[in-house]
Short mmCIF file of N, CA, C and O in Angstrom, two decimals:
data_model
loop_
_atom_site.label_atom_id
_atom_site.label_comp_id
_atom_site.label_asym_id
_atom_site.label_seq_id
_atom_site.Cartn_x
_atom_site.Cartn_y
_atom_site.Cartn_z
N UNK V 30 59.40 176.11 169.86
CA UNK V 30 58.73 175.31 168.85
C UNK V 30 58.08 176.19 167.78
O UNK V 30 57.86 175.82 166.62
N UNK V 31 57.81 177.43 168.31
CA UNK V 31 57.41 178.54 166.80
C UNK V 31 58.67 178.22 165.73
O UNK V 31 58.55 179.11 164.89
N UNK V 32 59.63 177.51 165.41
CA UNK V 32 60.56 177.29 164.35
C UNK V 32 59.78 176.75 163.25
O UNK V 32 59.79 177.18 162.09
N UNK V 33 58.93 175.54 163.79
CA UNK V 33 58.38 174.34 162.87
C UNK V 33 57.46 175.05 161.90
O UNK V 33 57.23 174.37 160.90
N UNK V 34 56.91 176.15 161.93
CA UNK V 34 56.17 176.70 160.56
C UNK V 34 57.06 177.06 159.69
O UNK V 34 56.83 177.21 158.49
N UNK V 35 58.28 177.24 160.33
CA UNK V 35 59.30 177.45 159.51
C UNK V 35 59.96 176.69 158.40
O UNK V 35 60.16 176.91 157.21
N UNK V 36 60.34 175.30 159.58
CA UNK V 36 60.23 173.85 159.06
C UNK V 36 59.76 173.67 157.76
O UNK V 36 60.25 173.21 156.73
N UNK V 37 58.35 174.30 158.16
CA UNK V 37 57.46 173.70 157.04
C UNK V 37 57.45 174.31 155.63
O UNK V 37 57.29 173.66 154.60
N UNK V 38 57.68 176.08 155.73
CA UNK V 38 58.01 176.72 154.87
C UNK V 38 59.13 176.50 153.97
O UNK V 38 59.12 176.74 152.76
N UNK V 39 60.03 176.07 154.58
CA UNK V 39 61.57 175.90 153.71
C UNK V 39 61.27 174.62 153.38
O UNK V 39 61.61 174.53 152.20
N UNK V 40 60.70 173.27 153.82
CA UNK V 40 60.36 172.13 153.18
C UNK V 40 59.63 172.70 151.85
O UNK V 40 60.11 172.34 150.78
N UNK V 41 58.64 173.46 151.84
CA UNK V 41 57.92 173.60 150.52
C UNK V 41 58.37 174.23 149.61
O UNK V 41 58.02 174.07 148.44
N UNK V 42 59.45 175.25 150.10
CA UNK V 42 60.33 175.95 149.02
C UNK V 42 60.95 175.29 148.72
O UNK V 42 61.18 175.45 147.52
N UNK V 43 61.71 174.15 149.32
CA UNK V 43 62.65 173.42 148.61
C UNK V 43 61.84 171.56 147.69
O UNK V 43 62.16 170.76 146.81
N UNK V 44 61.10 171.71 148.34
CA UNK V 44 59.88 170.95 146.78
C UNK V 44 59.68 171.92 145.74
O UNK V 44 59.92 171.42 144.64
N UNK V 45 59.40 172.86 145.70
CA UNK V 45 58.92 173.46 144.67
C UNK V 45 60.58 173.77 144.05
O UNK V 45 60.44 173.96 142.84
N UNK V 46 61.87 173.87 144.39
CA UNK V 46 62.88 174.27 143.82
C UNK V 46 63.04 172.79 143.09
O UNK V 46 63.63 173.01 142.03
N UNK V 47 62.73 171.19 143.23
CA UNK V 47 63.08 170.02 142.76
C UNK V 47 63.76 169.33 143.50
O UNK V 47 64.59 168.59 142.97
N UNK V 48 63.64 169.32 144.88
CA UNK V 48 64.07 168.68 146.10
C UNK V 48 65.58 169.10 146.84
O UNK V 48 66.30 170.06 146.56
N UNK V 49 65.74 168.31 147.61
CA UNK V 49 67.32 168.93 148.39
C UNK V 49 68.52 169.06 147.48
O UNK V 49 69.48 169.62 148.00
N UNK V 50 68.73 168.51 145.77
CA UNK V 50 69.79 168.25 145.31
C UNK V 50 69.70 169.86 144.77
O UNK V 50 70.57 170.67 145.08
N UNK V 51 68.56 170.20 143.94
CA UNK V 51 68.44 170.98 143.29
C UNK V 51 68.61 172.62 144.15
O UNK V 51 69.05 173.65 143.64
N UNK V 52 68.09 172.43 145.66
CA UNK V 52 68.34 173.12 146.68
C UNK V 52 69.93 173.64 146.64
O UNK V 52 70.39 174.75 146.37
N UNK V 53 70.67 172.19 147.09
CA UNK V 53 71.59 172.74 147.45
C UNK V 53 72.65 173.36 146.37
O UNK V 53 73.71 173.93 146.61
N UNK V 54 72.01 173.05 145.02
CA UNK V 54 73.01 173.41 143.67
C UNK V 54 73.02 174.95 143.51
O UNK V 54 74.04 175.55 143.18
N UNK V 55 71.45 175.75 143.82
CA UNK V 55 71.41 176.82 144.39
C UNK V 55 72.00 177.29 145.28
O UNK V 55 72.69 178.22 144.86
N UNK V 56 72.15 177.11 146.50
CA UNK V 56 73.01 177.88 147.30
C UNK V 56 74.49 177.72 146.91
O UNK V 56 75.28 178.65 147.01
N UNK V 57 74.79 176.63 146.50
CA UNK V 57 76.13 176.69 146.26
C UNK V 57 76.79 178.00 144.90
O UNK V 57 77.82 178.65 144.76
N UNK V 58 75.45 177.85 144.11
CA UNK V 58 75.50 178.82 143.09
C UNK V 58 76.07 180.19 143.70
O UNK V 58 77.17 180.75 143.73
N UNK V 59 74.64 180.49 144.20
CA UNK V 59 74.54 182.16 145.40
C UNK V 59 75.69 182.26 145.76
O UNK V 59 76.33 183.26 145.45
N UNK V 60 76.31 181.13 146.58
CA UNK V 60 77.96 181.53 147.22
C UNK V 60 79.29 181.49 146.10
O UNK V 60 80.43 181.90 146.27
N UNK V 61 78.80 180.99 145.16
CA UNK V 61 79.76 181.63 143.74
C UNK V 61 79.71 182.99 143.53
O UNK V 61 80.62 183.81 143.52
N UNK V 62 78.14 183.16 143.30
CA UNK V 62 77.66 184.87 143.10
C UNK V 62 78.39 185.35 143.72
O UNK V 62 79.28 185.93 143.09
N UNK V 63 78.46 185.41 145.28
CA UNK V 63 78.56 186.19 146.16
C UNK V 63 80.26 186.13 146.69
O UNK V 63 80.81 186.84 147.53
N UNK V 64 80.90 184.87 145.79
CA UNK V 64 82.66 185.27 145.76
C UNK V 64 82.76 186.09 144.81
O UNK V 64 83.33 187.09 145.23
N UNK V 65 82.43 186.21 143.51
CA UNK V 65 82.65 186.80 142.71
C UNK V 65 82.17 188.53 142.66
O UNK V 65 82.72 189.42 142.02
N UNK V 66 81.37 188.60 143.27
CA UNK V 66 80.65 190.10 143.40
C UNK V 66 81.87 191.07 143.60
O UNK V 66 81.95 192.13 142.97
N UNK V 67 82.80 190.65 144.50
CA UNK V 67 84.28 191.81 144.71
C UNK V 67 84.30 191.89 145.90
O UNK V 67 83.57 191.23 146.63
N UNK V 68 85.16 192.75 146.29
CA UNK V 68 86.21 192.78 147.69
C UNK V 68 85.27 192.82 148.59
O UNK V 68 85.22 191.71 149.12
N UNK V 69 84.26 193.75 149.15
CA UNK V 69 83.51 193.51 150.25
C UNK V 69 82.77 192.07 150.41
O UNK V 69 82.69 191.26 151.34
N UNK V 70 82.23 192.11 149.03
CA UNK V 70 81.51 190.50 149.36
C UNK V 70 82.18 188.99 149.80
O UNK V 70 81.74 187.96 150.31
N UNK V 71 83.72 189.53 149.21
CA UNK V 71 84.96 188.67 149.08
C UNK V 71 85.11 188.60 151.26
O UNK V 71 84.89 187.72 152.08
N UNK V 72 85.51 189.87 151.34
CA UNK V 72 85.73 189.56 153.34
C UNK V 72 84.34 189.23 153.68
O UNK V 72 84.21 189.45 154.89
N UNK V 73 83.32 188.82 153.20
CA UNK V 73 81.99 188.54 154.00
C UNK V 73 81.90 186.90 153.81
O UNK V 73 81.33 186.06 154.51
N UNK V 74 82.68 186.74 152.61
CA UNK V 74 82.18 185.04 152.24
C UNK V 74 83.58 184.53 153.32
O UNK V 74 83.46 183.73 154.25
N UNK V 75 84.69 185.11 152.96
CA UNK V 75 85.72 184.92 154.41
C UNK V 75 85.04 184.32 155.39
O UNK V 75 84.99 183.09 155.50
N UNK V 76 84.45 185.12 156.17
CA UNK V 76 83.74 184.42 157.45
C UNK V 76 82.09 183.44 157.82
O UNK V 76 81.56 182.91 158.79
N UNK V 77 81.75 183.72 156.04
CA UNK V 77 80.65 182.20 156.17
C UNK V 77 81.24 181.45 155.55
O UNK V 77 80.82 180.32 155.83
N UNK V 78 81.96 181.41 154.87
CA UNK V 78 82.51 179.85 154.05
C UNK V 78 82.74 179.22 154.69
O UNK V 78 81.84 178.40 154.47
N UNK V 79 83.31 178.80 155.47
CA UNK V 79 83.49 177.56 156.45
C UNK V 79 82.09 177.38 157.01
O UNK V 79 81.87 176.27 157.49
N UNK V 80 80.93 178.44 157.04
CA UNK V 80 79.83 177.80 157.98
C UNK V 80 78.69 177.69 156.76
O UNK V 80 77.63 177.15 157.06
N UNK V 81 78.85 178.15 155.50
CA UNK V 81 78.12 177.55 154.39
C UNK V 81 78.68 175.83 153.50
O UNK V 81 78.21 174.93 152.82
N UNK V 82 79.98 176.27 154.13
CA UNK V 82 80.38 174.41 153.37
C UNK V 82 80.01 173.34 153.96
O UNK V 82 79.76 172.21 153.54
N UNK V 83 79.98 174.01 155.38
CA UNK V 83 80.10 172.94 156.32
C UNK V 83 78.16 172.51 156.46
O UNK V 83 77.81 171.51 157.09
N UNK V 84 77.23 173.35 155.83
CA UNK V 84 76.20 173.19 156.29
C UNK V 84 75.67 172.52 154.71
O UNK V 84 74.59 171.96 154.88
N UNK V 85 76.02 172.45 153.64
CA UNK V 85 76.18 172.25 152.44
C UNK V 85 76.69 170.81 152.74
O UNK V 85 75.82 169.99 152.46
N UNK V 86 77.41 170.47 153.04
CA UNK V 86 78.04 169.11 153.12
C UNK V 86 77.02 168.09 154.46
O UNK V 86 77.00 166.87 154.65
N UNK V 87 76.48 168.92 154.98
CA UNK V 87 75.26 168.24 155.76
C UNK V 87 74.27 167.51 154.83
O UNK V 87 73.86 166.35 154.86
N UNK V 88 73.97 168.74 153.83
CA UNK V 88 72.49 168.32 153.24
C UNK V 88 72.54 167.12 152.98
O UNK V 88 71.45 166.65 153.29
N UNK V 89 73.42 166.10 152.46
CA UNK V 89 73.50 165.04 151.88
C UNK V 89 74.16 164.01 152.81
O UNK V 89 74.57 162.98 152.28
N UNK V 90 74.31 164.15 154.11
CA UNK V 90 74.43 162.98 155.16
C UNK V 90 72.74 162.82 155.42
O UNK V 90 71.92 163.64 155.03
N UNK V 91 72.48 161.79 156.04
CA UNK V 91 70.65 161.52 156.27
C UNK V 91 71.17 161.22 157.71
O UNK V 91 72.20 160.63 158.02
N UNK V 92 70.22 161.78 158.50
CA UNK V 92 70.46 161.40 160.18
C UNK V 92 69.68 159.78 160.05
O UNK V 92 68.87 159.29 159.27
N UNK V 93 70.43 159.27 161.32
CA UNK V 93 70.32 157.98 161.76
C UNK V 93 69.09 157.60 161.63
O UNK V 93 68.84 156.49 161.17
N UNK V 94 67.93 158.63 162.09
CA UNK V 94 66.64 158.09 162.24
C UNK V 94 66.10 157.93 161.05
O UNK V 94 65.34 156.96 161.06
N UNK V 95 66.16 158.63 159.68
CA UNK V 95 66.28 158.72 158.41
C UNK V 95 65.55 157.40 157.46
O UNK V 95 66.32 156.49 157.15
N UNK V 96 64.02 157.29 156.99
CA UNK V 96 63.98 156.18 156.57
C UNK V 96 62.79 155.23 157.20
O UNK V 96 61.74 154.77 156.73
N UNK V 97 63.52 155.13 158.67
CA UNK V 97 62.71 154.92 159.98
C UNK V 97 60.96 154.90 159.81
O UNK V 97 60.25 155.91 159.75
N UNK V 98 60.59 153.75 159.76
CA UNK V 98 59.05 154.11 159.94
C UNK V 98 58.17 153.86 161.68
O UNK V 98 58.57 153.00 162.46
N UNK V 99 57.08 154.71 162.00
CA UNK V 99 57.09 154.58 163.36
C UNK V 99 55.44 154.30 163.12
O UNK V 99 54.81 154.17 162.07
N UNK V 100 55.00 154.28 164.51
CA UNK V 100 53.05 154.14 164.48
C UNK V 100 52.63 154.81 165.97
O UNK V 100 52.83 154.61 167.16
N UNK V 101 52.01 155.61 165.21
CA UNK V 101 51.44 156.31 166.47
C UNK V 101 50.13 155.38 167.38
O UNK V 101 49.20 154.73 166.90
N UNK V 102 50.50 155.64 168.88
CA UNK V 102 49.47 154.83 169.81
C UNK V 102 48.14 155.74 170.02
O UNK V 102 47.00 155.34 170.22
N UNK V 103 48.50 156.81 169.93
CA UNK V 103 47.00 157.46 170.70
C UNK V 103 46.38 158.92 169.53
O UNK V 103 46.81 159.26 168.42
N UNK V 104 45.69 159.27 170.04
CA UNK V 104 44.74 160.21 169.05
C UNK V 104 45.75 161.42 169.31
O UNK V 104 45.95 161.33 170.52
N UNK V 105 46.40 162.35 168.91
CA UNK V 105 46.09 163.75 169.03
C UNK V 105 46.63 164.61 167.72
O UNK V 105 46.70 164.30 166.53
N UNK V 106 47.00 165.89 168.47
CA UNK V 106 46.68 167.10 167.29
C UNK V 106 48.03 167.58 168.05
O UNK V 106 48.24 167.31 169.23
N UNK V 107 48.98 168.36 167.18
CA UNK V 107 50.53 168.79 167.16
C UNK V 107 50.01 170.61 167.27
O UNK V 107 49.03 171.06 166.68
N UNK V 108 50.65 171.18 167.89
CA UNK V 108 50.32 172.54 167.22
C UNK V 108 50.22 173.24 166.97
O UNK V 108 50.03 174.34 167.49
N UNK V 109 50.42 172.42 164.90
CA UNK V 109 50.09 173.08 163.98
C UNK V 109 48.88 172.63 163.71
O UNK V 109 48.38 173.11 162.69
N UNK V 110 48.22 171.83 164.34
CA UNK V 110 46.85 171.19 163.88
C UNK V 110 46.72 170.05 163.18
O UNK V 110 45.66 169.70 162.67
N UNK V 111 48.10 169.24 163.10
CA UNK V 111 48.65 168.19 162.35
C UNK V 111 47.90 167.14 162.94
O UNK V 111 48.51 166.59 163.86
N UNK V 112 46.28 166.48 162.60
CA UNK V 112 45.97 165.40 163.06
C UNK V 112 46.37 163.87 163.19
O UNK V 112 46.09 163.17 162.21
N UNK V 113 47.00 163.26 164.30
CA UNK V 113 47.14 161.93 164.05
C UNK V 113 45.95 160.83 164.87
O UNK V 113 45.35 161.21 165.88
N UNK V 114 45.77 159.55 164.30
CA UNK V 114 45.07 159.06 164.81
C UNK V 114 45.78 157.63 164.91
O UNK V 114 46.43 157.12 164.00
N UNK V 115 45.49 156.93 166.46
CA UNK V 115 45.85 155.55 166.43
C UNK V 115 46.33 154.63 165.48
O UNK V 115 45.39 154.16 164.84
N UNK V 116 47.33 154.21 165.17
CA UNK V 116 47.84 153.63 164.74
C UNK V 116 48.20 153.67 163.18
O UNK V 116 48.58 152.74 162.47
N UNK V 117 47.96 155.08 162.83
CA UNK V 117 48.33 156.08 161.88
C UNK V 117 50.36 155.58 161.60
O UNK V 117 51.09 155.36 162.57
N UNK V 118 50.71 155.52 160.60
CA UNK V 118 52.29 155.50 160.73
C UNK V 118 52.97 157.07 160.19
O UNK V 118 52.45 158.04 159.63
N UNK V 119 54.24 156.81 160.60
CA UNK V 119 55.10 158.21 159.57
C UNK V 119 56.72 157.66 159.55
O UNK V 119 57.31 156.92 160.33
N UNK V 120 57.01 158.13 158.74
CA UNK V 120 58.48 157.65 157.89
C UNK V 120 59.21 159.24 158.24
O UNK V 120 59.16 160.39 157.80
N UNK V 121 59.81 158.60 159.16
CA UNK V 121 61.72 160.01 159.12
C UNK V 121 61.84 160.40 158.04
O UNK V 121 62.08 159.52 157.21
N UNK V 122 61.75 161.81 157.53
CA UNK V 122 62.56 161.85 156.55
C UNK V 122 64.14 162.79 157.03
O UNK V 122 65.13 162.33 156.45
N UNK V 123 64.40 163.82 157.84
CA UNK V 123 65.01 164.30 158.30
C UNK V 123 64.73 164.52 159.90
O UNK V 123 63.64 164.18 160.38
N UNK V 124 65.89 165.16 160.81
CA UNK V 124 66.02 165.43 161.82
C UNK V 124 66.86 166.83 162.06
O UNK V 124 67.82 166.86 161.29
N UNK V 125 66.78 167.91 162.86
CA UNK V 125 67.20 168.30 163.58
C UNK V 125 66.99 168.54 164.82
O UNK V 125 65.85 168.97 164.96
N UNK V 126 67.46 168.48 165.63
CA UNK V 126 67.49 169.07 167.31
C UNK V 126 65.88 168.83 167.33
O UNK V 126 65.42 168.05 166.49
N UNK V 127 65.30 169.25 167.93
CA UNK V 127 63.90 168.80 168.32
C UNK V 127 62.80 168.52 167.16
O UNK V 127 61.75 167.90 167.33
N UNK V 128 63.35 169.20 165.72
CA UNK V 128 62.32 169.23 164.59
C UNK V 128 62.77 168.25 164.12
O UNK V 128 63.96 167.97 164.25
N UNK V 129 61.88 167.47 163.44
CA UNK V 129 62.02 166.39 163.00
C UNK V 129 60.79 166.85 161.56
O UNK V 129 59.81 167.55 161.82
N UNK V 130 61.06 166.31 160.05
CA UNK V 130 60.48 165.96 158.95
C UNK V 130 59.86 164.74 158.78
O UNK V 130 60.51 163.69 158.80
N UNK V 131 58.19 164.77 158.55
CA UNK V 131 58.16 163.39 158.19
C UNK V 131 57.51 163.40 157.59
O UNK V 131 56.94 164.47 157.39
N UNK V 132 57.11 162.21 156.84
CA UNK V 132 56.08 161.48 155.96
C UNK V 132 54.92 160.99 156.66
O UNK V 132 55.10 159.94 157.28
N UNK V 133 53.69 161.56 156.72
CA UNK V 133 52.48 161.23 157.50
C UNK V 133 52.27 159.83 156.57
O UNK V 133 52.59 160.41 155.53
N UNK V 134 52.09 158.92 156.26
CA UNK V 134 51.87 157.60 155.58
C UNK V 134 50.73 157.46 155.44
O UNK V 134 50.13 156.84 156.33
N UNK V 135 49.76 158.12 153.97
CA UNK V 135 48.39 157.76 153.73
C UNK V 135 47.87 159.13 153.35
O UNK V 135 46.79 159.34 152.80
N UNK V 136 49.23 160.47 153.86
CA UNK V 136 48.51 161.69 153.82
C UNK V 136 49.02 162.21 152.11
O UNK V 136 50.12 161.98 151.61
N UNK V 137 48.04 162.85 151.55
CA UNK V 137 48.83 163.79 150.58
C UNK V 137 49.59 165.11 150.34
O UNK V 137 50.16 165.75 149.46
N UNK V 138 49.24 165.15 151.82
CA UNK V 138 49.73 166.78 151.96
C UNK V 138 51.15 166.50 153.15
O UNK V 138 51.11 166.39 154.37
N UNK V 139 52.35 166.45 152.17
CA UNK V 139 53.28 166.13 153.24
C UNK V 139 54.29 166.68 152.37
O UNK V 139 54.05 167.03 151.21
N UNK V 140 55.42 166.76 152.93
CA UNK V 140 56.02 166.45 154.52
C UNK V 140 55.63 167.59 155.70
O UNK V 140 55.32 168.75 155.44
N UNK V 141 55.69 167.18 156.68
CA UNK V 141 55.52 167.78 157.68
C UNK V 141 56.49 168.26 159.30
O UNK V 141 56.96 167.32 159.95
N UNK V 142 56.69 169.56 159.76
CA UNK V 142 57.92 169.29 160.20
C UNK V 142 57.06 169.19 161.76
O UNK V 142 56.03 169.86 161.69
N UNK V 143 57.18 168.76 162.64
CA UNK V 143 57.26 168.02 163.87
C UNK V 143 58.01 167.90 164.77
O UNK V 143 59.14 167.50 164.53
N UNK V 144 57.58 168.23 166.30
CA UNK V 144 58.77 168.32 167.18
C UNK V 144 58.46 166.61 167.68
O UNK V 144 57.51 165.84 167.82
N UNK V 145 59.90 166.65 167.84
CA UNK V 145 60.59 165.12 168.17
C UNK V 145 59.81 164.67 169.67
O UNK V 145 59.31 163.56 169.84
N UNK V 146 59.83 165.60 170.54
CA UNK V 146 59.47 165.16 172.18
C UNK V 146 57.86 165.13 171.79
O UNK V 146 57.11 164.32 172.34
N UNK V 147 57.47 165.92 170.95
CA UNK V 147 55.17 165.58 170.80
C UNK V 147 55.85 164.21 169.94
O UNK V 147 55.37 163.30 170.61
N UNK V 148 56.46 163.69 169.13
CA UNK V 148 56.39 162.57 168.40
C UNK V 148 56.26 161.28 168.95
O UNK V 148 55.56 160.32 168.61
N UNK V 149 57.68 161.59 170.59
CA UNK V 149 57.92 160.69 171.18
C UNK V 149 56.76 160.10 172.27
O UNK V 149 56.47 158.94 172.54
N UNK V 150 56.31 161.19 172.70
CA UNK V 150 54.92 161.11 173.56
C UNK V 150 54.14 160.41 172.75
O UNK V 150 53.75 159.36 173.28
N UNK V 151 53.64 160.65 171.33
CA UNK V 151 51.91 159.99 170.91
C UNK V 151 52.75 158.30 170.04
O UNK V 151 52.00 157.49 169.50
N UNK V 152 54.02 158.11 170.06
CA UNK V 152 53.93 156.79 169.49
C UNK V 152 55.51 156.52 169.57
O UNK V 152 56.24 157.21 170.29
N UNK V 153 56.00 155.44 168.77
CA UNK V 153 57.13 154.57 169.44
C UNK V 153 58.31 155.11 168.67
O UNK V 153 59.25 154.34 168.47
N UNK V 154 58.36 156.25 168.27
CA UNK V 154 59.23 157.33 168.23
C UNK V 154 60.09 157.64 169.11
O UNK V 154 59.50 158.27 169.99
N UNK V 155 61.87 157.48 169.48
CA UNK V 155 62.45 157.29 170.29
C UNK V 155 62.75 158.62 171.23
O UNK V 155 63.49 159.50 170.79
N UNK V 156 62.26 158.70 172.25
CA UNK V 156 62.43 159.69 173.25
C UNK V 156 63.62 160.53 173.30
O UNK V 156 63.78 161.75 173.34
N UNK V 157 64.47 159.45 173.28
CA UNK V 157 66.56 160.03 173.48
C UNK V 157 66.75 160.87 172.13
O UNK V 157 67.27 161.98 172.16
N UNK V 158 66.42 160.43 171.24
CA UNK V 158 66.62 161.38 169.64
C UNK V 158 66.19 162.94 170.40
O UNK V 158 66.71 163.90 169.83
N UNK V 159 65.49 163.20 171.38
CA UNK V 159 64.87 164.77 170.87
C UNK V 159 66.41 165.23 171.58
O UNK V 159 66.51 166.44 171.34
N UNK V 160 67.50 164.82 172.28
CA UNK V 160 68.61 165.76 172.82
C UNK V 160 69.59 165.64 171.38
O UNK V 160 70.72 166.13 171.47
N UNK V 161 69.43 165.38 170.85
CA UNK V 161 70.68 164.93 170.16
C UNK V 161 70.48 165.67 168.23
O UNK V 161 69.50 165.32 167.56
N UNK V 162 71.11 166.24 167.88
CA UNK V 162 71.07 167.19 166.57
C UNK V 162 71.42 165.95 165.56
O UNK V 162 72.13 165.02 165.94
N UNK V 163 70.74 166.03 163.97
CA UNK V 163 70.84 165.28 163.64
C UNK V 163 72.11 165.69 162.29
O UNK V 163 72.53 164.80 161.55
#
């Protein structure tokens, strides 16, 4: 679960870049750069291109839970120190594998990244989502 500061870091870099579109117009850029640079860079994009397209063509599917608004039942603290309180809500915005993005609903300081199994424990956040990659 040390990932989720991570989470949280690349969420704010990619607000401050103008959200996921503007994100991914960048990397796609970089991997132009980086065909064009010449022959070494040329056998290096060889063996990520298939795992930069393929992760590029993610950004813009939304996982199932996506949207989703939930309400937390009981008091606690995530942690990163992320306070929730009874019957507090949060809106999916993304998923992966145990991290999950959300919208604290009421907070200004968001998004926030969150593991799926603390989500599922403090409110009606679906338990089965934390095995499953989004």
């Amino acid at each position: 679960m040390s990932n989720l500061g991570d989470y949280q870091r690349i969420t704010t870099l990619i607000k401050q870049l103008g959200g996921p579109k503007a994100a991914k117009a960048i990397v796609a850029a970089g991997a132009v750069l980086l065909v064009t640079a010449g022959g070494a860079a040329h056998a290096g994009y060889q063996k990520a291109a298939p795992k930069v397209k393929d992760w590029i063509s993610k950004l813009g599917q939304p996982d199932a839970l996506a949207g989703h608004v939930y309400t937390i039942h009981i008091d606690a603290e995530d942690d990163q120190g992320l306070a929730f309180k009874a019957g507090d809500t949060f809106r999916v915005l993304e998923r992966d594998g145990d991290a999950v993005l959300i919208e604290l609903i009421g907070n200004d300081d968001n998004p926030w990244a969150v593991s799926a199994k603390f989500l599922a424990q403090v409110s009606d956040f679906p338990a089965e989502s934390t095995e499953t990659d989004g």
